[in-house]
Amino acid sequence: MISFIVGFYDGFIGPGTGSFFVVAFIALMGFDFLHASANAKMVNLATNFGSICLFALKGKIIWAIALPMAACNAFGGWLGAKLAISKGNGFIRIFFLVVVVGTLIRFAYDVFWND
């Protein structure tokens, strides 16, 4: 059920999908933040791979932008994983909440104050 609901959201809107998976894994499956985040990354990777396959078949990928973006994404994932493992569950919880609050503030700004 989690995959159906979040997958539907991911297909139509996209941003924040990993956060939804983290919350679902914690609330519905009893994971801690470290394991929820790791599993969310793997599921998100699978959905992104599906999108890449579809867009590549349609010839809609701008490779000059996509490849550097993928390299930076991989480096950020590697760095984030090392940081998560070294700092532990408490750090991930705080970092996750800071990112979610920052995202909500940005969305509120876009909705209420951006022309």
PDB file of C-alpha atoms in Angstrom:
ATOM      1  CA  MET A   1       0.000   0.000   0.000  1.00  0.00           C
ATOM      2  CA  ILE A   2       2.902   2.352   0.809  1.00  0.00           C
ATOM      3  CA  SER A   3       4.433   1.752  -2.618  1.00  0.00           C
ATOM      4  CA  PHE A   4       1.140   2.350  -4.415  1.00  0.00           C
ATOM      5  CA  ILE A   5       0.382   5.663  -2.683  1.00  0.00           C
ATOM      6  CA  VAL A   6       3.912   7.093  -2.726  1.00  0.00           C
ATOM      7  CA  GLY A   7       4.521   5.731  -6.229  1.00  0.00           C
ATOM      8  CA  PHE A   8       1.409   7.498  -7.488  1.00  0.00           C
ATOM      9  CA  TYR A   9       2.634  10.745  -5.902  1.00  0.00           C
ATOM     10  CA  ASP A  10       6.149  10.208  -7.313  1.00  0.00           C
ATOM     11  CA  GLY A  11       4.820   9.715 -10.831  1.00  0.00           C
ATOM     12  CA  PHE A  12       2.738  12.888 -10.858  1.00  0.00           C
ATOM     13  CA  ILE A  13       4.628  15.307  -8.600  1.00  0.00           C
ATOM     14  CA  GLY A  14       7.964  13.826  -7.522  1.00  0.00           C
ATOM     15  CA  PRO A  15       9.787  16.010  -4.985  1.00  0.00           C
ATOM     16  CA  GLY A  16       9.817  14.700  -1.437  1.00  0.00           C
ATOM     17  CA  THR A  17       9.164  11.083  -2.349  1.00  0.00           C
ATOM     18  CA  GLY A  18      12.092   9.859  -0.260  1.00  0.00           C
ATOM     19  CA  SER A  19      10.782  11.758   2.753  1.00  0.00           C
ATOM     20  CA  PHE A  20       7.376  10.144   2.361  1.00  0.00           C
ATOM     21  CA  PHE A  21       9.027   6.731   2.262  1.00  0.00           C
ATOM     22  CA  VAL A  22      11.041   7.527   5.407  1.00  0.00           C
ATOM     23  CA  VAL A  23       7.927   8.609   7.294  1.00  0.00           C
ATOM     24  CA  ALA A  24       5.981   5.561   6.085  1.00  0.00           C
ATOM     25  CA  PHE A  25       8.772   3.147   7.024  1.00  0.00           C
ATOM     26  CA  ILE A  26       8.992   4.658  10.507  1.00  0.00           C
ATOM     27  CA  ALA A  27       5.275   5.050  11.199  1.00  0.00           C
ATOM     28  CA  LEU A  28       3.935   1.908   9.553  1.00  0.00           C
ATOM     29  CA  MET A  29       6.813  -0.537   9.659  1.00  0.00           C
ATOM     30  CA  GLY A  30       8.587   0.456  12.887  1.00  0.00           C
ATOM     31  CA  PHE A  31      12.003   1.217  11.369  1.00  0.00           C
ATOM     32  CA  ASP A  32      14.424   3.625  13.039  1.00  0.00           C
ATOM     33  CA  PHE A  33      15.577   6.675  11.045  1.00  0.00           C
ATOM     34  CA  LEU A  34      18.804   5.049   9.874  1.00  0.00           C
ATOM     35  CA  HIS A  35      17.121   1.941   8.450  1.00  0.00           C
ATOM     36  CA  ALA A  36      14.124   3.887   7.132  1.00  0.00           C
ATOM     37  CA  SER A  37      16.424   6.281   5.308  1.00  0.00           C
ATOM     38  CA  ALA A  38      18.517   3.469   3.830  1.00  0.00           C
ATOM     39  CA  ASN A  39      15.450   1.602   2.603  1.00  0.00           C
ATOM     40  CA  ALA A  40      13.879   4.782   1.242  1.00  0.00           C
ATOM     41  CA  LYS A  41      17.041   5.439  -0.778  1.00  0.00           C
ATOM     42  CA  MET A  42      16.880   1.977  -2.338  1.00  0.00           C
ATOM     43  CA  VAL A  43      13.193   2.269  -3.239  1.00  0.00           C
ATOM     44  CA  ASN A  44      13.740   5.775  -4.598  1.00  0.00           C
ATOM     45  CA  LEU A  45      16.658   4.469  -6.670  1.00  0.00           C
ATOM     46  CA  ALA A  46      14.389   1.824  -8.180  1.00  0.00           C
ATOM     47  CA  THR A  47      11.692   4.359  -9.105  1.00  0.00           C
ATOM     48  CA  ASN A  48      14.297   6.681 -10.605  1.00  0.00           C
ATOM     49  CA  PHE A  49      15.761   3.808 -12.618  1.00  0.00           C
ATOM     50  CA  GLY A  50      12.301   3.069 -14.005  1.00  0.00           C
ATOM     51  CA  SER A  51      11.927   6.702 -15.031  1.00  0.00           C
ATOM     52  CA  ILE A  52      15.357   6.710 -16.672  1.00  0.00           C
ATOM     53  CA  CYS A  53      14.453   3.619 -18.704  1.00  0.00           C
ATOM     54  CA  LEU A  54      11.203   5.166 -19.906  1.00  0.00           C
ATOM     55  CA  PHE A  55      12.708   8.559 -20.800  1.00  0.00           C
ATOM     56  CA  ALA A  56      15.739   6.941 -22.476  1.00  0.00           C
ATOM     57  CA  LEU A  57      13.451   4.813 -24.657  1.00  0.00           C
ATOM     58  CA  LYS A  58      11.612   7.994 -25.661  1.00  0.00           C
ATOM     59  CA  GLY A  59      14.904   9.857 -26.329  1.00  0.00           C
ATOM     60  CA  LYS A  60      14.011  12.610 -23.859  1.00  0.00           C
ATOM     61  CA  ILE A  61      17.167  12.681 -21.689  1.00  0.00           C
ATOM     62  CA  ILE A  62      19.577  15.596 -22.061  1.00  0.00           C
ATOM     63  CA  TRP A  63      22.740  13.605 -21.355  1.00  0.00           C
ATOM     64  CA  ALA A  64      25.013  16.674 -21.007  1.00  0.00           C
ATOM     65  CA  ILE A  65      22.951  17.687 -17.978  1.00  0.00           C
ATOM     66  CA  ALA A  66      21.967  14.240 -16.726  1.00  0.00           C
ATOM     67  CA  LEU A  67      25.438  12.695 -16.420  1.00  0.00           C
ATOM     68  CA  PRO A  68      27.048  15.448 -14.295  1.00  0.00           C
ATOM     69  CA  MET A  69      23.885  15.558 -12.188  1.00  0.00           C
ATOM     70  CA  ALA A  70      24.049  11.783 -11.687  1.00  0.00           C
ATOM     71  CA  ALA A  71      27.730  11.982 -10.695  1.00  0.00           C
ATOM     72  CA  CYS A  72      27.027  14.723  -8.132  1.00  0.00           C
ATOM     73  CA  ASN A  73      24.019  12.788  -6.839  1.00  0.00           C
ATOM     74  CA  ALA A  74      26.155   9.653  -6.393  1.00  0.00           C
ATOM     75  CA  PHE A  75      28.855  11.630  -4.566  1.00  0.00           C
ATOM     76  CA  GLY A  76      26.253  13.238  -2.299  1.00  0.00           C
ATOM     77  CA  GLY A  77      24.734   9.833  -1.577  1.00  0.00           C
ATOM     78  CA  TRP A  78      28.123   8.371  -0.724  1.00  0.00           C
ATOM     79  CA  LEU A  79      28.982  11.294   1.534  1.00  0.00           C
ATOM     80  CA  GLY A  80      25.547  11.204   3.176  1.00  0.00           C
ATOM     81  CA  ALA A  81      25.799   7.459   3.810  1.00  0.00           C
ATOM     82  CA  LYS A  82      29.220   7.819   5.458  1.00  0.00           C
ATOM     83  CA  LEU A  83      27.913  10.668   7.605  1.00  0.00           C
ATOM     84  CA  ALA A  84      24.769   8.735   8.561  1.00  0.00           C
ATOM     85  CA  ILE A  85      26.745   5.664   9.570  1.00  0.00           C
ATOM     86  CA  SER A  86      29.302   7.632  11.569  1.00  0.00           C
ATOM     87  CA  LYS A  87      26.822   9.973  13.318  1.00  0.00           C
ATOM     88  CA  GLY A  88      23.974   7.518  13.871  1.00  0.00           C
ATOM     89  CA  ASN A  89      20.220   7.555  14.217  1.00  0.00           C
ATOM     90  CA  GLY A  90      19.889  10.749  16.289  1.00  0.00           C
ATOM     91  CA  PHE A  91      21.781  12.826  13.756  1.00  0.00           C
ATOM     92  CA  ILE A  92      19.636  11.523  10.898  1.00  0.00           C
ATOM     93  CA  ARG A  93      16.443  12.340  12.806  1.00  0.00           C
ATOM     94  CA  ILE A  94      17.531  15.947  13.401  1.00  0.00           C
ATOM     95  CA  PHE A  95      18.858  16.399   9.862  1.00  0.00           C
ATOM     96  CA  PHE A  96      15.661  14.944   8.386  1.00  0.00           C
ATOM     97  CA  LEU A  97      13.474  17.288  10.429  1.00  0.00           C
ATOM     98  CA  VAL A  98      15.582  20.321   9.452  1.00  0.00           C
ATOM     99  CA  VAL A  99      15.268  19.421   5.762  1.00  0.00           C
ATOM    100  CA  VAL A 100      11.510  18.834   6.018  1.00  0.00           C
ATOM    101  CA  VAL A 101      10.941  22.149   7.845  1.00  0.00           C
ATOM    102  CA  GLY A 102      13.126  23.956   5.296  1.00  0.00           C
ATOM    103  CA  THR A 103      11.163  22.421   2.443  1.00  0.00           C
ATOM    104  CA  LEU A 104       7.850  23.412   4.024  1.00  0.00           C
ATOM    105  CA  ILE A 105       9.062  26.992   4.492  1.00  0.00           C
ATOM    106  CA  ARG A 106      10.153  27.134   0.862  1.00  0.00           C
ATOM    107  CA  PHE A 107       6.805  25.779  -0.360  1.00  0.00           C
ATOM    108  CA  ALA A 108       4.928  28.229   1.876  1.00  0.00           C
ATOM    109  CA  TYR A 109       6.996  31.076   0.450  1.00  0.00           C
ATOM    110  CA  ASP A 110       6.258  29.948  -3.118  1.00  0.00           C
ATOM    111  CA  VAL A 111       2.534  29.657  -2.413  1.00  0.00           C
ATOM    112  CA  PHE A 112       1.908  32.744  -0.268  1.00  0.00           C
ATOM    113  CA  TRP A 113       4.605  35.338  -1.009  1.00  0.00           C
ATOM    114  CA  ASN A 114       6.102  34.634  -4.430  1.00  0.00           C
ATOM    115  CA  ASP A 115       4.397  36.486  -7.265  1.00  0.00           C
TER     116      ASP A 115
END
